[in-house]
mmCIF file with all atom_site columns, C-alpha atoms in Angstrom:
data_model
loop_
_atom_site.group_PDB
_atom_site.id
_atom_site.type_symbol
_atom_site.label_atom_id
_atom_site.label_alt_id
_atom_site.label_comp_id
_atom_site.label_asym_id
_atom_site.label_entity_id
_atom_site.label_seq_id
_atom_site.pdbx_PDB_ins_code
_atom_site.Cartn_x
_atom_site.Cartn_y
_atom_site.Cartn_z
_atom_site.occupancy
_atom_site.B_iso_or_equiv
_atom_site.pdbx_formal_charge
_atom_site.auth_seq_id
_atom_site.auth_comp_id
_atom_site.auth_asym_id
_atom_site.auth_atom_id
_atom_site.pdbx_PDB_model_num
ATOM 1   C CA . UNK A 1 1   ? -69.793 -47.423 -46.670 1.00 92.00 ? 1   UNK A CA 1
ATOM 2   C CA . UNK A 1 2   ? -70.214 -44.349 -44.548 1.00 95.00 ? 2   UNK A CA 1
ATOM 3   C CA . UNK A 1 3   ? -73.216 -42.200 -45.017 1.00 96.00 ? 3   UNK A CA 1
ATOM 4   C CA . UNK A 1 4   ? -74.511 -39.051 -43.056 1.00 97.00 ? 4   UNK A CA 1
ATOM 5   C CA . UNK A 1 5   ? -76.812 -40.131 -40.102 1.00 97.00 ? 5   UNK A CA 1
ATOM 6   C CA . UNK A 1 6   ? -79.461 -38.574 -41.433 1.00 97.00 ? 6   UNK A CA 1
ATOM 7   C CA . UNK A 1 7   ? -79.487 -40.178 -44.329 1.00 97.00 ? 7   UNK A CA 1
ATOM 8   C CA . UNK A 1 8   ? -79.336 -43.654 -43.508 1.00 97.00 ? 8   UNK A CA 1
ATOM 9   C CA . UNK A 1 9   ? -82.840 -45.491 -42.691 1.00 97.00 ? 9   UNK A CA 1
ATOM 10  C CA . UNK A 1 10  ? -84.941 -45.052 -39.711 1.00 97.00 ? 10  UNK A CA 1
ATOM 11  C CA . UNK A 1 11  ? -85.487 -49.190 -39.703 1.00 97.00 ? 11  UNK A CA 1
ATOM 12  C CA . UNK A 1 12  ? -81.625 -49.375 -39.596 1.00 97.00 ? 12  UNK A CA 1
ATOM 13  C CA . UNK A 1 13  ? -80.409 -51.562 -36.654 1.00 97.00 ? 13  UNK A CA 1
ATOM 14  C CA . UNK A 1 14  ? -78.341 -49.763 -34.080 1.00 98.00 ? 14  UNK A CA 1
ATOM 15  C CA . UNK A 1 15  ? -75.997 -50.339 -31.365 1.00 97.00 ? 15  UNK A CA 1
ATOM 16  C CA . UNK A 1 16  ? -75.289 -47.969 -28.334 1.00 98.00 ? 16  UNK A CA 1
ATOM 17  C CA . UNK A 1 17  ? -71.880 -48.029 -26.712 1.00 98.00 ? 17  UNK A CA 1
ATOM 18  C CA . UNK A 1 18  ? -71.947 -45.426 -23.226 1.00 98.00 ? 18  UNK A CA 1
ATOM 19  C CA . UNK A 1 19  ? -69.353 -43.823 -21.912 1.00 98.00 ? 19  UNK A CA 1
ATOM 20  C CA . UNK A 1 20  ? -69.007 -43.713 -18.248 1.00 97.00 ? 20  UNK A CA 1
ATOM 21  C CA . UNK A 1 21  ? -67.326 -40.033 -18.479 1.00 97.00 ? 21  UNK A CA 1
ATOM 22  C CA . UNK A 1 22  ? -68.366 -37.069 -20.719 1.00 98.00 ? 22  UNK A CA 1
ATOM 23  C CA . UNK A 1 23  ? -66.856 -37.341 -23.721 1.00 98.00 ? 23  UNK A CA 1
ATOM 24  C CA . UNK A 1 24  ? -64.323 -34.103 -24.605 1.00 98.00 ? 24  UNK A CA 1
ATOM 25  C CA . UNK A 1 25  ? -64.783 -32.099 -27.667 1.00 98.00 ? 25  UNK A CA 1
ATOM 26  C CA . UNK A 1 26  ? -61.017 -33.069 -28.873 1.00 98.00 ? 26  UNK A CA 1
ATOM 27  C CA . UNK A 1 27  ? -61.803 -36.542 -28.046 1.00 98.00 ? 27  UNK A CA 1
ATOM 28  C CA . UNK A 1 28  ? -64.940 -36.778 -30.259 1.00 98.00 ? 28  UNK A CA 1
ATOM 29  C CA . UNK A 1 29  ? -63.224 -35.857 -32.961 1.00 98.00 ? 29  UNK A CA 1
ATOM 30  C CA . UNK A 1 30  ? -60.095 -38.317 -32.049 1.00 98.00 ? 30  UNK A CA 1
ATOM 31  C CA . UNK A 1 31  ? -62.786 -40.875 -32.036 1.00 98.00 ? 31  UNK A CA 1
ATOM 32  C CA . UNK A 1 32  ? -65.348 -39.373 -35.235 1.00 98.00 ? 32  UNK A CA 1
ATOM 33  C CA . UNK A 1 33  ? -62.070 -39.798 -37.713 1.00 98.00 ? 33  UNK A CA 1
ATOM 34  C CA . UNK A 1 34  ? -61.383 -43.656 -36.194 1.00 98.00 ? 34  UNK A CA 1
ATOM 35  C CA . UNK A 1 35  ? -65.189 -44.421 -36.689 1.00 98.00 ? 35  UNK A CA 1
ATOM 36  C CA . UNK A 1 36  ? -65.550 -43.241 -39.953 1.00 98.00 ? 36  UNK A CA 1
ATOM 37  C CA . UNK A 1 37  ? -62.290 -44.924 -41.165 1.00 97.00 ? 37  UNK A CA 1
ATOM 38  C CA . UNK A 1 38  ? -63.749 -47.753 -39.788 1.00 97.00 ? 38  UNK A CA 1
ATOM 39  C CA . UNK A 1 39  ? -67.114 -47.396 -41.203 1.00 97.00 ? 39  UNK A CA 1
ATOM 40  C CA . UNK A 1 40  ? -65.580 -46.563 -44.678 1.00 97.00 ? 40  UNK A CA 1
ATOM 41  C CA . UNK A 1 41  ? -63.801 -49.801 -44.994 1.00 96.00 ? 41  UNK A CA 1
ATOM 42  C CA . UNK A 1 42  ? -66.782 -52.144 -43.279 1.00 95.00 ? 42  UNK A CA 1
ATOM 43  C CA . UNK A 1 43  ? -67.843 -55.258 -45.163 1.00 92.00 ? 43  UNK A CA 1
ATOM 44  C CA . UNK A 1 44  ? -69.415 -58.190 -44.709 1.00 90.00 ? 44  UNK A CA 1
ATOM 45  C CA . UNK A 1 45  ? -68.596 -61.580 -47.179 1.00 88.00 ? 45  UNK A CA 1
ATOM 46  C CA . UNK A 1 46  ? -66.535 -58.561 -49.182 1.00 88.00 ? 46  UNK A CA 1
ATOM 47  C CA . UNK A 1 47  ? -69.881 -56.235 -49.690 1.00 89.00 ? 47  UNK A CA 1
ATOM 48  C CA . UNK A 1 48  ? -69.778 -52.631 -48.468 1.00 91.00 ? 48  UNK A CA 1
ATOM 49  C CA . UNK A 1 49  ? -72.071 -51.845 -45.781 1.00 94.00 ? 49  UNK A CA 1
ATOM 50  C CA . UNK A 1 50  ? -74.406 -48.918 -45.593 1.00 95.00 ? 50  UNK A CA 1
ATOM 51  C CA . UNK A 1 51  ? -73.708 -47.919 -42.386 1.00 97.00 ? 51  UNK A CA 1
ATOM 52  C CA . UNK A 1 52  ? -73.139 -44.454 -39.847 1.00 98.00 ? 52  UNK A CA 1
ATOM 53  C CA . UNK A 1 53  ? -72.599 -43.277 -36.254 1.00 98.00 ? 53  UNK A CA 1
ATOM 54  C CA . UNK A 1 54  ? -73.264 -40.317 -34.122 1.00 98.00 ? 54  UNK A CA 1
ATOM 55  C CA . UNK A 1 55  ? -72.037 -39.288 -31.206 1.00 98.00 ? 55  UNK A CA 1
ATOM 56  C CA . UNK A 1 56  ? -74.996 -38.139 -28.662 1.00 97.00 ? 56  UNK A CA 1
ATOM 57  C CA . UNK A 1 57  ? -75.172 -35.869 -25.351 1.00 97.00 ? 57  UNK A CA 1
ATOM 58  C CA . UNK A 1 58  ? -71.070 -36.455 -25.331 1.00 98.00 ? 58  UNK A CA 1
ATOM 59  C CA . UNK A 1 59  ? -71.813 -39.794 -23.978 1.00 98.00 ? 59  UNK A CA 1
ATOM 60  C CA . UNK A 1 60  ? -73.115 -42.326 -26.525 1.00 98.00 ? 60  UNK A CA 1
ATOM 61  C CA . UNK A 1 61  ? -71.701 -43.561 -29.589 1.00 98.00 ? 61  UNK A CA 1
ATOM 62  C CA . UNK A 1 62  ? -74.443 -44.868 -31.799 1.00 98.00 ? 62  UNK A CA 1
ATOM 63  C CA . UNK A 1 63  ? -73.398 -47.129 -34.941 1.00 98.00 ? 63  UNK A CA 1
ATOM 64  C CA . UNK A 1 64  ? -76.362 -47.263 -37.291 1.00 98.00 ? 64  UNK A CA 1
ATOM 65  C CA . UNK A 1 65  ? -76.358 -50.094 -40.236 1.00 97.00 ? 65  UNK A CA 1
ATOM 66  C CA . UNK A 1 66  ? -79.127 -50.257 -42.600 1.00 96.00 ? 66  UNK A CA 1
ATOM 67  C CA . UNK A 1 67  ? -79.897 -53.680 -43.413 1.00 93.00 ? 67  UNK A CA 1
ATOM 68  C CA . UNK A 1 68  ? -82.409 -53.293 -45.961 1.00 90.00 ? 68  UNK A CA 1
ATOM 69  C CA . UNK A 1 69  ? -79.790 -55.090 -48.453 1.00 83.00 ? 69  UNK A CA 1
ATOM 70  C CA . UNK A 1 70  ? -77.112 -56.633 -46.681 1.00 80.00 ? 70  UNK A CA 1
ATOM 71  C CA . UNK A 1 71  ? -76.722 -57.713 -42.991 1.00 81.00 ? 71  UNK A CA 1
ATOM 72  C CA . UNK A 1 72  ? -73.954 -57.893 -40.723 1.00 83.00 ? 72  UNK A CA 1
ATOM 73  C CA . UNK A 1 73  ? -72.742 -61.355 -40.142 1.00 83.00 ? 73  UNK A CA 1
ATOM 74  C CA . UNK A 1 74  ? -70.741 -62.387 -36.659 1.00 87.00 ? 74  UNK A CA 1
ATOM 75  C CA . UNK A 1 75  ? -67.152 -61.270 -38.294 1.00 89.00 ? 75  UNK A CA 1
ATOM 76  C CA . UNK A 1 76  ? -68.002 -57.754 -39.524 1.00 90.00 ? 76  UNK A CA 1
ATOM 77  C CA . UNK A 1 77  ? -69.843 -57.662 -36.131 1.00 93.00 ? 77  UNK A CA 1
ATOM 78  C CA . UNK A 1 78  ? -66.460 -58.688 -34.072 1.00 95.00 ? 78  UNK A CA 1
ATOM 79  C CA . UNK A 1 79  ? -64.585 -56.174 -35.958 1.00 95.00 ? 79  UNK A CA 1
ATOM 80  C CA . UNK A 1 80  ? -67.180 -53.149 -35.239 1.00 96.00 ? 80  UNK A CA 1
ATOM 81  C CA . UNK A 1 81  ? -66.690 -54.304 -31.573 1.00 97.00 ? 81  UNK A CA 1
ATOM 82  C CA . UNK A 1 82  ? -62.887 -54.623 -31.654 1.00 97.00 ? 82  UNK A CA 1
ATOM 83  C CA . UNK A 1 83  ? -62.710 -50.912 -33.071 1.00 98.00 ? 83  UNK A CA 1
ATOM 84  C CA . UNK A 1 84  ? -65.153 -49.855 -30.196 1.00 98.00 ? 84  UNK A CA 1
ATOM 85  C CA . UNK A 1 85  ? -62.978 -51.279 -27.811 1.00 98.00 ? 85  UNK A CA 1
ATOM 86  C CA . UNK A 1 86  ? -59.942 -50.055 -29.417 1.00 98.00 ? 86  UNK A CA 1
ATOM 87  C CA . UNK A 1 87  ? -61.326 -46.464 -28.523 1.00 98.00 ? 87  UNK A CA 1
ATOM 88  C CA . UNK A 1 88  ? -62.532 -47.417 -25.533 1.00 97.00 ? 88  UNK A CA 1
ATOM 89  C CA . UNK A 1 89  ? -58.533 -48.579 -24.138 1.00 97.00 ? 89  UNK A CA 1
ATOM 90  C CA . UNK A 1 90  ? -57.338 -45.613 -25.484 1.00 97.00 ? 90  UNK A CA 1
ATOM 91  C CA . UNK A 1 91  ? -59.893 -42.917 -24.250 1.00 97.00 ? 91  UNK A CA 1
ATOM 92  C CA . UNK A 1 92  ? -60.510 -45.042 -20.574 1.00 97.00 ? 92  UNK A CA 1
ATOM 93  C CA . UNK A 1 93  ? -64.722 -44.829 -21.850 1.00 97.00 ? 93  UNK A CA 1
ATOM 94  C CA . UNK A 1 94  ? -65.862 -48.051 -20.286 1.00 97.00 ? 94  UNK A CA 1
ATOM 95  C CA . UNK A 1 95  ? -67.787 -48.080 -23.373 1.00 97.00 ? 95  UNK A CA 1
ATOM 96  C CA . UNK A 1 96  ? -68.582 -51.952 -23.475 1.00 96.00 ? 96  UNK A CA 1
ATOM 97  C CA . UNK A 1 97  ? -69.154 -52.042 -19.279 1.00 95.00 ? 97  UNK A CA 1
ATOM 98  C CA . UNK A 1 98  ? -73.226 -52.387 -19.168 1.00 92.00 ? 98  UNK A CA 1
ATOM 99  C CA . UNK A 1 99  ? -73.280 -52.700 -15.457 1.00 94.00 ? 99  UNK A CA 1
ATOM 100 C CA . UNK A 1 100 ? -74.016 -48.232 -15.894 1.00 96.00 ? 100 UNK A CA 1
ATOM 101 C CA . UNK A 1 101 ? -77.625 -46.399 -16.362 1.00 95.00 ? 101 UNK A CA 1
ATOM 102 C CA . UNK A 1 102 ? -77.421 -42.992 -17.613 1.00 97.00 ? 102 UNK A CA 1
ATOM 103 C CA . UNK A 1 103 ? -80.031 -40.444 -16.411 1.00 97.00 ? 103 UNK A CA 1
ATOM 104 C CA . UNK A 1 104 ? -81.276 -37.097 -17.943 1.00 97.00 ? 104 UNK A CA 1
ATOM 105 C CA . UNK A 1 105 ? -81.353 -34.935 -14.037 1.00 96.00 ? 105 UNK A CA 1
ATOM 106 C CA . UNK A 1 106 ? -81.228 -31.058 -14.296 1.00 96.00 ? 106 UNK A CA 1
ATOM 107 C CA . UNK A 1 107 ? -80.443 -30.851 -17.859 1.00 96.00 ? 107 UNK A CA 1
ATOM 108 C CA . UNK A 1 108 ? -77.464 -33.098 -17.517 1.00 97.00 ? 108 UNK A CA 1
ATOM 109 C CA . UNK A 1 109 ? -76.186 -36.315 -18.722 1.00 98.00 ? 109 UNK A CA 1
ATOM 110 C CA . UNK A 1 110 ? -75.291 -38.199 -15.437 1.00 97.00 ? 110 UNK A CA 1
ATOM 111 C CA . UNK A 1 111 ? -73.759 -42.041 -15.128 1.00 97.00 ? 111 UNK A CA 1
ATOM 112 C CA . UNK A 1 112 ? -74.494 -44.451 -12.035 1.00 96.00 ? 112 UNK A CA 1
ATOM 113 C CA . UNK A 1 113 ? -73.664 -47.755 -11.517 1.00 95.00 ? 113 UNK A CA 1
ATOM 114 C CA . UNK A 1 114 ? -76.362 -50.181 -11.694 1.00 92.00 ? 114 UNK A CA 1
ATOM 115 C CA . UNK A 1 115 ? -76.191 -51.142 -8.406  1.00 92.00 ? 115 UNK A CA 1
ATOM 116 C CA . UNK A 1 116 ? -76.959 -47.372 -6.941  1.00 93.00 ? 116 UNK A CA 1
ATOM 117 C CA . UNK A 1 117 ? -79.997 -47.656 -8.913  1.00 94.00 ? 117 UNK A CA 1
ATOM 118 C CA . UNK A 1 118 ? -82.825 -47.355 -6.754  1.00 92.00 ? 118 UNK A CA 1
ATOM 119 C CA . UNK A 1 119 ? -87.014 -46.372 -5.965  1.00 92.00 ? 119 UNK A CA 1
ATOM 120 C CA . UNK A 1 120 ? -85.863 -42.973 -5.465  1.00 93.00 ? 120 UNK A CA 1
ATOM 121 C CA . UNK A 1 121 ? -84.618 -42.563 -9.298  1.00 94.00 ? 121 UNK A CA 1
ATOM 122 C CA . UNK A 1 122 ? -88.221 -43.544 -10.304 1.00 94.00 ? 122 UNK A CA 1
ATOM 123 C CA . UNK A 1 123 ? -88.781 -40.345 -11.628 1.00 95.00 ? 123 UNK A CA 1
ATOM 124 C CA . UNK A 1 124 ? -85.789 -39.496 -13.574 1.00 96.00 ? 124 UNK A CA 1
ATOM 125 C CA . UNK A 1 125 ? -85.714 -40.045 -17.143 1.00 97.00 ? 125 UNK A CA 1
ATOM 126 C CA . UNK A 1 126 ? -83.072 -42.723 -18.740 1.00 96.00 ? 126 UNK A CA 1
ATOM 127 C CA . UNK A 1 127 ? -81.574 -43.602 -21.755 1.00 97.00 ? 127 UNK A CA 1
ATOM 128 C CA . UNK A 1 128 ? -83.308 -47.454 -22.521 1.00 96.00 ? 128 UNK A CA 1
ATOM 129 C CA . UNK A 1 129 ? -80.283 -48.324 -24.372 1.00 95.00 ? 129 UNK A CA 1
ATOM 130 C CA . UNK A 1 130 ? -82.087 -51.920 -25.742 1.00 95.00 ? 130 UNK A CA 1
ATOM 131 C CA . UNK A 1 131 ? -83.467 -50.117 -28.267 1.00 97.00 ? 131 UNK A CA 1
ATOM 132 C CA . UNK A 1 132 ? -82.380 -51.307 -31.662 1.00 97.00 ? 132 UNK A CA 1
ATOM 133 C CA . UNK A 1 133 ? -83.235 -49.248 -34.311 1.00 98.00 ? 133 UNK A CA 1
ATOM 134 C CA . UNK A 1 134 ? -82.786 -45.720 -35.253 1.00 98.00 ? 134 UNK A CA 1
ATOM 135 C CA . UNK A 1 135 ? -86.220 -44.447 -35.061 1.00 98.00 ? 135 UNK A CA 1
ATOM 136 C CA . UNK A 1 136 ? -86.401 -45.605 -31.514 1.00 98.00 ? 136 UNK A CA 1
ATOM 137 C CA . UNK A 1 137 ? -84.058 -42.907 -30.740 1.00 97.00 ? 137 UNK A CA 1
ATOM 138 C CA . UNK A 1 138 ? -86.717 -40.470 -30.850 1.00 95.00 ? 138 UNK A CA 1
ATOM 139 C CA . UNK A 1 139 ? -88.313 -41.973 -27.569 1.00 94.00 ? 139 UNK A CA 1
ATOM 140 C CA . UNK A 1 140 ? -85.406 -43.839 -25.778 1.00 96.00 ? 140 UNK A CA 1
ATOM 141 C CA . UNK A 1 141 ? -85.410 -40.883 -23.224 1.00 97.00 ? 141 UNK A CA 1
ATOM 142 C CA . UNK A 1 142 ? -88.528 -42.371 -20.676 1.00 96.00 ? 142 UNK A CA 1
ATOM 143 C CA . UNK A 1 143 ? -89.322 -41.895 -16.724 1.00 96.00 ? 143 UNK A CA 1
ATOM 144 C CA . UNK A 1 144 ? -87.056 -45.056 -15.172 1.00 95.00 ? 144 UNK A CA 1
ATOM 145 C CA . UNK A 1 145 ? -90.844 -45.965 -13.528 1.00 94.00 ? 145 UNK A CA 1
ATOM 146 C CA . UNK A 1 146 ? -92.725 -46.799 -16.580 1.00 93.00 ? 146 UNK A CA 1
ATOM 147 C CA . UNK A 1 147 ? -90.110 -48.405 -18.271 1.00 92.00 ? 147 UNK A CA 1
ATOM 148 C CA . UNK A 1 148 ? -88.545 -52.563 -18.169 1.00 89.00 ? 148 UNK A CA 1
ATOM 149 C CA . UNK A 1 149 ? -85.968 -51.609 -15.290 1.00 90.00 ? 149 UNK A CA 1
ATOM 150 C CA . UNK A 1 150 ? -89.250 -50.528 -13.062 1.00 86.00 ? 150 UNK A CA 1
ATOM 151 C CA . UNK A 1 151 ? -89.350 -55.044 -11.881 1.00 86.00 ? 151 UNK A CA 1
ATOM 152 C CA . UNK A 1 152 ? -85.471 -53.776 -10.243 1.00 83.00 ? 152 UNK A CA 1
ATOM 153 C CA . UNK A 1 153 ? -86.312 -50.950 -8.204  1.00 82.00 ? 153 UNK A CA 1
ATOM 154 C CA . UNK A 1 154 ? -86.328 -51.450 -4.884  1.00 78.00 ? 154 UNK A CA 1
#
């Protein structure tokens, strides 16, 4: 069941799916109607969940579920993953490829591959995309120096 992102829970679990490229206007709305559909019919053992999704900085897709009375089980998780990567063949997203950080440099959203990650992006902010619950949004933008990734720098 589909609700407004502001209106779903802060406690609600979430799960962050990041687009290697900017994400066109047309194409968030391509992939807005396929979520909600989605969302609309999502159940787990034949109960609705209370669930949303926002797209953020025309990069992240964020599916929200509130779990305060029902829980996703491993099915109803597969199938919120199989319509992720349905959208992610069709746009060419690289949605479910985690080998990417995404930085916050000059007031832009930028992608790098893990790999080009180094010392010298110690003072960039990121997007820590372990977070897990919707009120962690509200601080998952942190300097790459003080945050887990800090042991990898080199």
């Amino acid at each position: 069941m589909f609700l407004p992102f502001e209106n779903i829970s802060s406690e609600s679990r979430i799960w962050i799916f990041s687009s290697s490229i900017k994400i066109s206007e047309d194409s968030q709305k391509d992939i807005s109607e396929r979520i909600i559909k989605f969302l609309n019919s999502w159940k787990h053992h034949g109960v609705d969940l209370p669930c949303s999704f926002k797209i953020l900085d025309a990069f992240f897709i964020i599916i929200a579920l509130d779990q305060s009375n029902n829980s996703a089980g491993g099915c109803s998780i597969d199938q919120m993953f199989n319509c992720i990567s349905d959208i992610d063949q069709q746009f060419d997203l690289s949605l479910l490829d985690r080998s990417k950080m995404h930085f916050f440099i000059d007031n832009q959203v930028l992608c790098y591959p893990l790999e080009k990650v180094d010392i010298k992006f110690s003072d960039y902010l990121f997007f820590d995309q372990t977070i897990d619950k919707k009120k962690q949004l509200d601080d998952w933008l942190i300097l790459l120096k003080n945050s887990w990734f800090k042991r990898f720098l080199r």
